[in-house]
């Protein structure tokens, strides 16, 4: 097809496979190369070549190079573009790759694939004259620059060999671009007319008005944001009272100059009102059996708490519009009051949010500040609803017995409205100044004692006592939850460490006499750290042949034997390879945790049993 006087491309071309964009003749494209065959093409052809002919390559669009050199090539696109490599830049970050700057020369058709490795080479047939695309076809150059936007159409244009087909595909794209430019000019015409009117009335300010185009653009953007905000307000599902307040505020915002401090305050208020979940809620999971299994897996004992949660689920099945109860878990530290609240949220399939009330002495933390203050913000209840994005979460009011009083008010008194099912359907935050429905929220409060809780607040909550654990319950909790958690945190496996129940009982009675299990958890963590040191040392030591032949039972007998047991920190016998378990007995406890803090006062009936 090419004339004799036209410049000819080589009949054999190395192929660069691209999937990011389309290179059209006469256009320039920058592409990244990081696949094996394309990298080998750059190294062997472009970096080592010495002639101009070696910089001509064939760019195949819509074809991705396999990530491995061993994989077969995919089916190649039939039409490609011969390109001149103008620039090659290499980099090692974030991984080794080259960036190529290539310029399209003309199109070609693949006749036969000659070889695939180390990079594909094909026999090609030139389809265009090079002179055609240097002077005449400016429209395709423009489309080459917009190849990312019109990728699908550009591939079709590349495949069209006849000039008539190319014009049929190109003209609709150009018409669409012209219509877009006309629409853009129409939207800017009123602004230009306003500028002329201002210049005509006040010609003395003409010079100062010209450089303020950026300010005009910012005003336009802000005006568009206000319009979008108004649309969000009108389409939101907020109450009628809140909608009236927001529409009134949006009218004031439109008339207000941006330089006023109140502009930002009003805009923040409206954005918060739009983001609040007025009618958005999650669907509860009300299956009693699944809830019982989930609660039993998460927590041992606590039968009273589990029974109350299952009762709530059963009543919800019978009555959908049940108001959320106000529960208060009272018990000593470390018995799992906070973690039970998290498990209840998981059981119900609700969002969970924890509000720490310990040391809070300002009622504004609960009910928010009025918007007359600088830096005013909503209270923790409204902030929590904004965070979870639904109006029926589980709110955990942690340490409600440690609220304080100050000159800023009494936060315990502010909680009276929140924790009253007869009043919280119209809770009014000082910042919002609009009623918000909290009746679907499940409030769970935790406290160590009821002595410091005001009587009025205590009367609004359903008190559930959470007693301390017995020794048998602590042993079960340790072996079901604490020991697996500590092994996972310290990178150990049950094949590397064994903590029998007798050792756990010794830790409970001699080292940690408490109602909860926090100290027990810390002691188990200390044991795991000591064992991790020995396991790490054993991995770097060469094991002797006779040590590998020693049976596991003989090793256990050697460790548990009182007369031969030595300190874990001193003896070399306990620096075992990871596959040999380290048995923790009373002597090992003494070396790791030190001498017992308490004398044994309980009978050994549990041990004998």
Coordinates of C-alpha atoms in Angstrom, one line a residue:
X1 CA 0.0 0.0 0.0
X2 CA 2.9 2.3 0.6
X3 CA 4.3 4.2 -2.4
X4 CA 7.9 3.7 -3.5
X5 CA 8.9 7.3 -2.6
X6 CA 7.5 7.0 0.9
X7 CA 9.7 6.1 3.9
X8 CA 9.5 2.3 4.6
X9 CA 9.6 0.7 8.0
X10 CA 11.5 -2.5 8.5
X11 CA 9.7 -5.7 7.5
X12 CA 10.5 -7.3 10.8
X13 CA 9.7 -5.4 14.0
X14 CA 10.1 -6.2 17.7
X15 CA 6.7 -5.9 19.4
X16 CA 6.0 -3.9 22.5
X17 CA 2.7 -5.1 24.1
X18 CA 0.7 -2.4 25.9
X19 CA -2.6 -2.4 27.7
X20 CA -2.7 1.1 29.1
X21 CA -3.5 3.2 26.0
X22 CA -3.5 3.5 22.2
X23 CA -0.7 5.1 20.2
X24 CA -1.9 6.7 17.0
X25 CA 0.3 7.8 14.2
X26 CA 1.6 11.3 14.7
X27 CA 0.9 11.3 18.4
X28 CA 3.3 10.8 21.4
X29 CA 2.7 8.5 24.3
X30 CA 4.6 7.8 27.5
X31 CA 4.3 4.2 28.7
X32 CA 5.7 2.2 31.6
X33 CA 7.4 -1.2 31.0
X34 CA 7.8 -3.7 33.8
X35 CA 6.9 -7.1 32.3
X36 CA 9.6 -9.7 31.3
X37 CA 9.4 -9.6 27.5
X38 CA 9.0 -5.9 27.3
X39 CA 11.9 -5.4 29.7
X40 CA 14.1 -7.7 27.5
X41 CA 13.1 -5.7 24.4
X42 CA 14.2 -2.5 26.0
X43 CA 17.5 -3.9 27.2
X44 CA 18.4 -5.8 24.0
X45 CA 17.0 -3.5 21.3
X46 CA 16.8 0.1 22.6
X47 CA 19.7 0.3 25.1
X48 CA 22.2 -1.7 23.1
X49 CA 21.2 -0.7 19.6
X50 CA 23.5 1.8 17.7
X51 CA 21.5 2.7 14.6
X52 CA 18.3 4.7 14.1
X53 CA 16.7 1.5 12.7
X54 CA 17.1 -0.2 16.1
X55 CA 14.9 2.5 17.8
X56 CA 11.9 1.6 15.6
X57 CA 9.5 -0.8 17.4
X58 CA 6.0 -2.0 16.9
X59 CA 3.5 -1.0 19.6
X60 CA 0.5 -3.5 19.9
X61 CA -2.5 -2.1 21.7
X62 CA -5.1 -3.9 23.8
X63 CA -2.7 -6.8 24.6
X64 CA -1.1 -7.4 28.0
X65 CA 2.3 -9.0 28.3
X66 CA 2.3 -12.1 30.6
X67 CA 3.8 -11.5 34.1
X68 CA 6.0 -14.6 33.7
X69 CA 8.5 -15.3 30.9
X70 CA 7.3 -19.0 30.9
X71 CA 3.6 -18.1 30.1
X72 CA 2.4 -18.2 26.5
X73 CA 1.7 -15.0 24.6
X74 CA -2.0 -14.0 24.3
X75 CA -3.6 -13.4 20.9
X76 CA -2.1 -10.3 19.5
X77 CA -4.1 -7.3 18.2
X78 CA -4.0 -7.5 14.4
X79 CA -3.2 -3.8 13.8
X80 CA -0.3 -2.0 15.5
X81 CA 1.6 1.3 15.2
X82 CA 5.3 1.6 14.3
X83 CA 6.9 3.9 16.8
X84 CA 10.2 5.7 17.3
X85 CA 11.6 5.4 20.8
X86 CA 12.5 9.0 21.7
X87 CA 13.5 8.5 25.4
X88 CA 14.2 5.6 27.8
X89 CA 14.3 6.2 31.5
X90 CA 15.0 3.4 34.1
X91 CA 14.0 3.3 37.7
X92 CA 14.1 0.7 40.6
X93 CA 11.3 2.1 42.7
X94 CA 8.8 0.7 43.6
X95 CA 10.1 -2.1 41.4
X96 CA 12.5 -2.2 38.4
X97 CA 10.9 -0.7 35.3
X98 CA 11.5 1.5 32.3
X99 CA 9.5 4.5 31.1
X100 CA 9.4 5.0 27.3
X101 CA 8.5 8.1 25.3
X102 CA 7.4 6.9 21.9
X103 CA 6.1 8.7 18.8
X104 CA 3.8 7.0 16.3
X105 CA 5.0 6.8 12.7
X106 CA 2.5 4.7 10.8
X107 CA 0.3 1.7 11.1
X108 CA 1.2 -1.9 10.2
X109 CA -0.5 -5.3 10.0
X110 CA 1.0 -8.4 11.5
X111 CA 1.5 -11.1 8.8
X112 CA 3.3 -13.7 10.9
X113 CA 4.8 -14.1 14.4
X114 CA 8.4 -15.1 13.9
X115 CA 9.4 -15.7 17.6
X116 CA 8.1 -15.2 21.1
X117 CA 11.3 -15.2 23.2
X118 CA 13.2 -13.4 24.5
X119 CA 10.7 -10.8 23.1
X120 CA 8.2 -11.2 20.3
X121 CA 9.3 -10.4 16.7
X122 CA 6.8 -10.4 13.8
X123 CA 6.8 -9.9 10.0
X124 CA 4.7 -6.9 9.3
X125 CA 3.1 -5.1 6.3
X126 CA 3.1 -1.2 6.3
X127 CA -0.4 0.2 5.8
X128 CA 0.2 4.0 5.6
X129 CA 2.5 6.5 4.0
X130 CA 4.5 8.4 6.6
X131 CA 3.8 11.8 4.9
X132 CA 0.1 11.4 5.4
X133 CA 0.3 11.8 9.2
X134 CA 2.9 14.6 9.4
X135 CA 0.7 17.3 7.8
X136 CA -2.9 16.4 7.2
X137 CA -4.5 14.4 9.9
X138 CA -4.5 16.8 12.9
X139 CA -7.7 15.3 14.1
X140 CA -6.1 12.0 14.9
X141 CA -3.3 13.8 16.7
X142 CA -5.8 15.4 19.0
X143 CA -7.4 12.0 19.5
X144 CA -4.0 10.6 20.4
X145 CA -3.7 13.0 23.2
X146 CA -7.2 12.0 24.5
X147 CA -6.6 8.3 24.1
X148 CA -7.1 7.6 27.8
X149 CA -10.6 9.1 27.6
X150 CA -11.6 7.6 24.3
X151 CA -9.7 4.3 24.6
X152 CA -12.5 2.1 23.1
X153 CA -13.1 4.4 20.2
X154 CA -9.4 4.9 19.5
X155 CA -8.9 1.2 19.0
X156 CA -11.7 1.2 16.5
X157 CA -10.1 4.1 14.6
X158 CA -6.8 2.3 14.6
X159 CA -8.4 -0.8 13.1
X160 CA -10.1 1.2 10.3
X161 CA -7.7 1.1 7.3
X162 CA -9.9 2.9 4.8
X163 CA -10.0 6.7 5.1
X164 CA -13.8 6.8 4.8
X165 CA -14.2 4.5 7.8
X166 CA -11.8 6.6 9.9
X167 CA -13.7 9.8 9.2
X168 CA -17.1 8.1 10.1
X169 CA -15.6 7.3 13.5
X170 CA -13.7 10.5 14.1
X171 CA -16.3 13.1 13.2
X172 CA -18.8 12.1 16.0
X173 CA -16.0 12.3 18.6
X174 CA -15.1 15.8 17.4
X175 CA -18.8 16.9 17.4
X176 CA -19.1 15.8 21.0
X177 CA -16.0 17.8 22.0
X178 CA -17.3 20.9 20.2
X179 CA -20.7 20.6 22.0
X180 CA -18.9 20.3 25.3
X181 CA -16.9 23.5 24.6
X182 CA -20.1 25.3 23.6
X183 CA -21.8 24.2 26.8
X184 CA -18.9 25.4 28.9
X185 CA -19.0 28.8 27.2
X186 CA -22.7 29.1 27.9
X187 CA -22.2 28.4 31.6
X188 CA -19.5 31.1 31.8
X189 CA -21.3 33.8 29.7
X190 CA -23.4 35.2 32.7
X191 CA -20.2 35.7 34.7
X192 CA -18.6 37.5 31.8
X193 CA -21.6 39.8 31.4
X194 CA -21.5 40.6 35.1
X195 CA -17.8 41.5 34.7
X196 CA -18.6 43.9 31.8
X197 CA -21.5 45.5 33.8
X198 CA -19.2 46.1 36.8
X199 CA -16.5 47.6 34.6
X200 CA -19.0 49.9 32.9
X201 CA -20.3 51.2 36.2
X202 CA -16.9 51.5 37.9
X203 CA -14.2 51.9 35.3
X204 CA -11.7 53.0 37.9
X205 CA -11.5 49.4 39.3
X206 CA -10.9 47.8 36.0
X207 CA -7.3 47.1 36.6
X208 CA -7.8 45.6 40.0
X209 CA -10.6 43.4 38.8
X210 CA -8.7 41.6 36.0
X211 CA -6.3 39.6 38.2
X212 CA -9.1 38.4 40.5
X213 CA -10.2 35.5 38.2
X214 CA -9.0 32.9 40.6
X215 CA -11.1 34.5 43.3
X216 CA -14.1 34.3 41.0
X217 CA -13.5 30.7 40.3
X218 CA -13.2 29.9 44.0
X219 CA -16.6 31.7 44.6
X220 CA -18.1 29.7 41.8
X221 CA -16.8 26.4 43.4
X222 CA -18.1 27.4 46.8
X223 CA -21.5 28.4 45.3
X224 CA -21.6 24.9 43.6
X225 CA -20.8 23.3 47.0
X226 CA -23.6 25.2 48.7
X227 CA -26.0 24.1 45.9
X228 CA -24.9 20.5 46.3
X229 CA -25.3 20.8 50.1
X230 CA -28.9 22.1 49.6
X231 CA -29.7 19.1 47.4
X232 CA -28.4 16.7 50.0
X233 CA -30.5 18.4 52.7
X234 CA -33.7 18.2 50.6
X235 CA -33.1 14.5 49.7
X236 CA -32.1 13.4 53.2
X237 CA -34.5 11.6 55.5
X238 CA -34.3 14.0 58.5
X239 CA -37.3 15.0 60.5
X240 CA -39.5 17.9 59.5
X241 CA -38.3 20.1 62.3
X242 CA -34.7 19.5 61.4
X243 CA -35.5 20.1 57.7
X244 CA -37.0 23.5 58.4
X245 CA -34.0 24.5 60.5
X246 CA -31.5 23.4 57.8
X247 CA -33.4 25.2 55.0
X248 CA -33.4 28.3 57.1
X249 CA -29.7 28.0 57.7
X250 CA -29.0 27.4 54.0
X251 CA -30.8 30.6 53.1
X252 CA -28.6 32.5 55.5
X253 CA -25.5 30.8 54.2
X254 CA -26.3 32.0 50.6
X255 CA -26.5 35.6 51.7
X256 CA -23.5 35.5 53.9
X257 CA -20.0 36.5 52.6
X258 CA -17.3 33.8 53.0
X259 CA -15.1 36.1 55.0
X260 CA -17.5 36.1 58.0
X261 CA -16.5 33.6 60.8
X262 CA -20.1 32.4 61.0
X263 CA -19.9 31.1 57.4
X264 CA -17.7 28.2 58.3
X265 CA -19.7 27.5 61.5
X266 CA -23.0 27.4 59.6
X267 CA -21.5 25.2 56.9
X268 CA -20.1 22.7 59.4
X269 CA -23.4 22.5 61.1
X270 CA -25.3 21.8 57.9
X271 CA -22.7 19.1 56.9
X272 CA -23.2 17.4 60.2
X273 CA -27.0 17.5 59.9
X274 CA -26.7 15.8 56.5
X275 CA -24.3 13.1 57.8
X276 CA -26.4 12.1 60.8
X277 CA -28.3 8.7 60.4
X278 CA -31.8 10.0 60.9
X279 CA -33.5 6.9 59.5
X280 CA -30.6 4.6 58.6
X281 CA -30.4 1.4 60.7
X282 CA -29.0 -2.1 60.6
X283 CA -31.2 -5.2 60.6
X284 CA -30.9 -7.2 63.9
X285 CA -30.0 -10.9 63.9
X286 CA -32.6 -12.5 66.2
X287 CA -31.7 -16.2 66.0
X288 CA -31.7 -17.4 69.6
X289 CA -29.6 -20.5 69.0
X290 CA -26.9 -18.7 67.0
X291 CA -26.7 -16.0 69.7
X292 CA -26.3 -18.5 72.5
X293 CA -23.5 -20.3 70.6
X294 CA -21.7 -17.0 69.9
X295 CA -22.0 -15.8 73.5
X296 CA -20.7 -19.1 74.8
X297 CA -17.8 -19.1 72.5
X298 CA -16.8 -15.5 73.5
X299 CA -17.3 -15.8 77.2
X300 CA -17.3 -18.5 79.8
X301 CA -19.7 -18.3 82.7
X302 CA -21.7 -15.0 83.0
X303 CA -25.0 -16.9 82.8
X304 CA -27.0 -13.9 84.1
X305 CA -25.8 -11.6 81.3
X306 CA -26.3 -14.2 78.6
X307 CA -29.8 -14.9 79.9
X308 CA -30.7 -11.2 79.7
X309 CA -29.4 -10.8 76.2
X310 CA -31.4 -13.9 75.0
X311 CA -34.5 -12.5 76.7
X312 CA -34.1 -9.2 74.7
X313 CA -33.7 -11.2 71.5
X314 CA -36.8 -13.2 72.2
X315 CA -39.0 -10.1 72.9
X316 CA -37.7 -8.4 69.8
X317 CA -38.9 -11.4 67.7
X318 CA -42.4 -10.9 69.1
X319 CA -42.4 -7.0 69.0
X320 CA -40.4 -5.1 66.5
X321 CA -40.7 -1.6 68.0
X322 CA -39.2 -2.5 71.3
X323 CA -37.3 0.4 72.9
X324 CA -33.7 -0.3 73.7
X325 CA -33.1 -1.3 77.3
X326 CA -30.6 0.5 79.6
X327 CA -28.4 -2.1 81.1
X328 CA -25.7 -1.5 83.7
X329 CA -23.1 -4.2 84.4
X330 CA -21.7 -3.8 87.9
X331 CA -18.7 -5.9 89.0
X332 CA -15.0 -5.8 90.0
X333 CA -12.3 -4.9 87.4
X334 CA -11.2 -7.5 84.9
X335 CA -14.3 -9.7 84.8
X336 CA -15.0 -8.8 81.1
X337 CA -17.8 -6.2 81.3
X338 CA -16.5 -4.2 78.4
X339 CA -15.8 -7.2 76.2
X340 CA -19.3 -8.5 76.9
X341 CA -20.7 -5.3 75.4
X342 CA -18.7 -5.9 72.3
X343 CA -20.0 -9.5 72.1
X344 CA -23.6 -8.3 72.5
X345 CA -23.2 -6.0 69.5
X346 CA -21.7 -8.8 67.4
X347 CA -24.5 -11.1 68.5
X348 CA -27.2 -8.6 67.4
X349 CA -25.3 -7.7 64.2
X350 CA -25.2 -4.0 65.2
X351 CA -22.5 -1.4 65.1
X352 CA -20.5 -0.9 68.4
X353 CA -19.2 2.3 69.9
X354 CA -17.5 2.8 73.2
X355 CA -17.7 6.1 75.1
X356 CA -15.2 6.4 78.0
X357 CA -16.8 8.5 80.8
X358 CA -14.0 8.1 83.4
X359 CA -12.9 11.5 84.5
X360 CA -15.5 13.5 82.5
X361 CA -16.5 16.5 84.4
X362 CA -18.2 18.7 81.8
X363 CA -21.8 18.3 80.7
X364 CA -20.9 19.6 77.3
X365 CA -19.1 16.3 76.6
X366 CA -22.6 14.7 76.7
X367 CA -24.9 17.4 75.4
X368 CA -22.5 19.4 73.2
X369 CA -21.8 23.2 73.1
X370 CA -24.1 25.8 71.9
X371 CA -23.2 27.3 68.6
X372 CA -22.6 30.7 70.1
X373 CA -19.2 29.5 71.3
X374 CA -16.1 29.6 69.2
X375 CA -15.0 26.0 68.5
X376 CA -18.3 24.6 69.5
X377 CA -18.9 20.9 68.7
X378 CA -21.6 18.3 69.3
X379 CA -21.5 15.9 72.3
X380 CA -20.2 12.4 72.4
X381 CA -23.6 10.8 71.8
X382 CA -24.1 12.7 68.5
X383 CA -20.5 12.2 67.5
X384 CA -20.8 8.5 68.1
X385 CA -23.9 8.3 65.9
X386 CA -22.1 10.1 63.1
X387 CA -19.1 7.7 63.5
X388 CA -21.1 4.5 63.3
X389 CA -23.5 5.8 60.6
X390 CA -26.7 4.1 61.9
X391 CA -29.3 5.0 64.5
X392 CA -29.5 1.7 66.3
X393 CA -25.9 0.9 67.5
X394 CA -24.8 -0.5 70.8
X395 CA -23.3 2.3 72.9
X396 CA -21.1 1.2 75.8
X397 CA -20.9 4.0 78.5
X398 CA -17.7 2.8 80.2
X399 CA -16.9 3.6 83.8
X400 CA -20.2 5.5 84.5
X401 CA -19.4 5.5 88.2
X402 CA -16.3 7.6 87.7
X403 CA -18.1 10.8 86.4
X404 CA -17.0 14.0 88.1
X405 CA -18.5 17.4 88.9
X406 CA -17.0 20.8 88.1
X407 CA -18.0 24.4 87.4
X408 CA -19.0 23.3 83.9
X409 CA -21.9 21.3 85.3
X410 CA -22.7 17.7 86.2
X411 CA -22.4 15.2 83.3
X412 CA -24.3 12.6 85.4
X413 CA -27.3 14.9 85.3
X414 CA -26.9 15.3 81.5
X415 CA -27.1 11.5 81.2
X416 CA -30.6 11.5 82.8
X417 CA -32.3 12.3 79.5
X418 CA -30.1 10.0 77.5
X419 CA -30.7 6.9 79.7
X420 CA -34.4 7.3 80.1
X421 CA -36.4 5.3 77.5
X422 CA -39.4 7.6 78.0
X423 CA -37.4 10.8 77.1
X424 CA -34.5 9.8 74.8
X425 CA -36.8 9.5 71.7
X426 CA -36.5 13.3 71.6
X427 CA -32.9 13.9 72.8
X428 CA -31.8 17.5 72.1
X429 CA -28.1 18.2 71.7
X430 CA -27.1 21.8 72.4
X431 CA -25.1 22.0 69.2
X432 CA -27.9 20.6 67.0
X433 CA -30.7 22.3 68.9
X434 CA -33.0 19.8 67.2
X435 CA -34.6 16.6 68.7
X436 CA -32.9 13.3 67.7
X437 CA -34.4 9.9 68.4
X438 CA -32.2 7.7 70.6
X439 CA -34.9 5.1 71.4
X440 CA -33.4 2.5 69.1
X441 CA -29.9 2.7 70.6
X442 CA -29.0 -0.1 73.1
X443 CA -27.1 1.6 75.9
X444 CA -24.9 -0.6 78.1
X445 CA -23.2 1.1 81.1
X446 CA -20.3 -0.5 83.1
X447 CA -19.4 0.3 86.7
X448 CA -17.3 -1.1 89.5
X449 CA -19.6 0.0 92.2
X450 CA -23.1 1.7 92.5
X451 CA -22.1 3.7 95.5
X452 CA -20.9 6.7 93.5
X453 CA -23.7 6.7 90.9
X454 CA -26.4 9.3 91.7
X455 CA -29.7 7.7 92.7
X456 CA -31.7 9.4 89.9
X457 CA -29.3 7.9 87.3
X458 CA -29.2 4.6 89.0
X459 CA -32.9 4.4 88.9
X460 CA -33.0 4.6 85.1
X461 CA -30.7 1.6 84.6
X462 CA -31.3 -2.1 85.0
X463 CA -28.5 -3.3 87.3
X464 CA -27.0 -6.7 86.5
X465 CA -24.3 -7.8 88.9
X466 CA -21.2 -9.4 87.4
X467 CA -19.5 -11.4 90.2
X468 CA -15.9 -12.4 90.3
X469 CA -14.8 -15.7 88.9
X470 CA -14.2 -18.8 91.0
X471 CA -10.9 -20.8 90.7
X472 CA -12.5 -23.4 88.4
X473 CA -13.9 -20.7 86.1
X474 CA -10.6 -19.0 85.9
X475 CA -8.9 -22.2 84.9
X476 CA -11.4 -22.8 82.2
X477 CA -11.1 -19.1 81.0
X478 CA -7.3 -19.4 80.9
X479 CA -7.3 -22.6 78.8
X480 CA -10.1 -21.6 76.5
X481 CA -9.3 -17.9 75.9
X482 CA -6.2 -16.5 77.6
X483 CA -3.5 -19.2 76.8
X484 CA -4.5 -19.4 73.0
X485 CA -4.5 -15.6 72.8
X486 CA -1.0 -15.3 74.4
X487 CA 0.4 -18.1 72.3
X488 CA -0.8 -16.3 69.1
X489 CA 0.6 -12.9 70.3
X490 CA 4.0 -14.4 71.1
X491 CA 4.3 -16.6 68.0
X492 CA 4.2 -19.9 69.9
X493 CA 2.3 -23.1 69.2
X494 CA 0.9 -25.7 71.6
X495 CA 3.7 -28.1 70.4
X496 CA 6.3 -25.8 71.9
X497 CA 4.8 -25.1 75.4
X498 CA 2.5 -27.0 77.7
X499 CA 0.8 -25.3 80.7
X500 CA -1.1 -27.9 82.6
X501 CA -4.2 -27.1 84.8
X502 CA -2.2 -27.7 87.9
X503 CA 0.3 -24.9 86.9
X504 CA -2.7 -22.6 86.1
X505 CA -4.1 -23.3 89.6
X506 CA -0.7 -22.4 91.1
X507 CA -0.7 -19.1 89.3
X508 CA -4.2 -18.3 90.4
X509 CA -3.7 -19.2 94.1
X510 CA -0.1 -18.2 94.6
X511 CA 0.4 -15.2 92.3
X512 CA -2.9 -13.6 91.3
X513 CA -5.7 -13.5 93.8
X514 CA -8.2 -11.2 92.1
X515 CA -11.8 -11.2 91.1
X516 CA -11.0 -10.8 87.4
X517 CA -8.4 -12.4 85.1
X518 CA -6.2 -9.4 84.0
X519 CA -3.3 -10.3 86.3
X520 CA -3.6 -13.9 85.3
X521 CA -3.4 -12.8 81.6
X522 CA -0.2 -10.8 82.4
X523 CA 1.4 -13.7 84.2
X524 CA 0.7 -16.1 81.2
X525 CA 2.2 -13.4 78.9
X526 CA 5.4 -13.4 81.1
X527 CA 5.6 -17.2 80.8
X528 CA 5.2 -17.1 77.0
X529 CA 7.9 -14.5 76.7
X530 CA 10.4 -16.6 78.7
X531 CA 9.6 -19.7 76.6
X532 CA 9.9 -17.6 73.4
X533 CA 13.5 -16.7 74.4
X534 CA 14.3 -20.4 74.8
X535 CA 12.7 -21.4 71.5
X536 CA 14.6 -18.6 69.7
X537 CA 17.8 -19.8 71.2
X538 CA 17.0 -23.4 70.2
X539 CA 16.5 -22.4 66.6
X540 CA 20.1 -21.1 66.3
X541 CA 21.8 -24.0 68.2
X542 CA 22.9 -27.2 66.5
X543 CA 21.0 -30.1 68.0
X544 CA 23.2 -33.1 68.9
X545 CA 22.4 -36.5 67.4
X546 CA 21.7 -38.1 70.7
X547 CA 19.3 -35.2 71.6
X548 CA 17.2 -35.9 68.6
X549 CA 16.9 -39.5 69.5
X550 CA 15.6 -38.8 73.0
X551 CA 11.9 -39.5 73.3
X552 CA 9.3 -36.9 74.2
X553 CA 8.2 -38.8 77.3
X554 CA 11.8 -38.9 78.6
X555 CA 12.2 -35.2 78.1
X556 CA 8.9 -34.5 80.0
X557 CA 10.0 -36.8 82.9
X558 CA 13.4 -35.0 83.0
X559 CA 11.7 -31.6 83.2
X560 CA 9.0 -32.5 85.7
X561 CA 11.4 -34.4 88.0
X562 CA 11.8 -32.2 91.2
X563 CA 15.4 -33.4 92.0
X564 CA 16.7 -32.8 88.5
X565 CA 14.7 -29.7 87.5
X566 CA 16.8 -26.6 87.1
X567 CA 16.1 -23.0 86.3
X568 CA 14.8 -22.3 82.8
X569 CA 17.0 -19.3 82.7
X570 CA 20.1 -21.2 83.7
X571 CA 19.9 -24.8 82.4
X572 CA 20.8 -25.7 78.8
X573 CA 18.5 -28.7 78.8
X574 CA 15.5 -26.5 78.5
X575 CA 16.8 -24.7 75.4
X576 CA 15.0 -27.2 73.2
X577 CA 14.3 -27.1 69.5
X578 CA 10.9 -25.7 68.6
X579 CA 9.4 -29.2 68.1
X580 CA 10.1 -30.3 71.7
X581 CA 7.4 -29.0 74.1
X582 CA 8.5 -27.1 77.2
X583 CA 6.5 -28.1 80.2
X584 CA 5.8 -25.4 82.7
X585 CA 5.6 -26.7 86.3
X586 CA 5.9 -25.1 89.7
X587 CA 9.7 -24.9 89.6
X588 CA 9.6 -23.2 86.2
X589 CA 7.0 -20.8 87.6
X590 CA 9.4 -19.9 90.4
X591 CA 12.2 -19.1 88.0
X592 CA 10.0 -17.0 85.7
X593 CA 7.6 -15.2 88.0
X594 CA 9.7 -15.3 91.2
X595 CA 8.7 -16.5 94.6
X596 CA 4.9 -16.9 95.3
X597 CA 3.2 -13.7 96.6
X598 CA 0.7 -15.7 98.6
X599 CA 0.9 -18.9 100.6
X600 CA -1.2 -21.8 99.7
X601 CA -4.4 -21.8 101.7
X602 CA -6.7 -23.9 99.6
X603 CA -6.9 -27.7 99.7
X604 CA -5.4 -29.9 97.1
X605 CA -8.7 -31.5 96.3
X606 CA -8.8 -29.9 92.8
X607 CA -5.3 -31.2 92.1
X608 CA -6.0 -34.7 93.2
X609 CA -9.2 -34.7 91.2

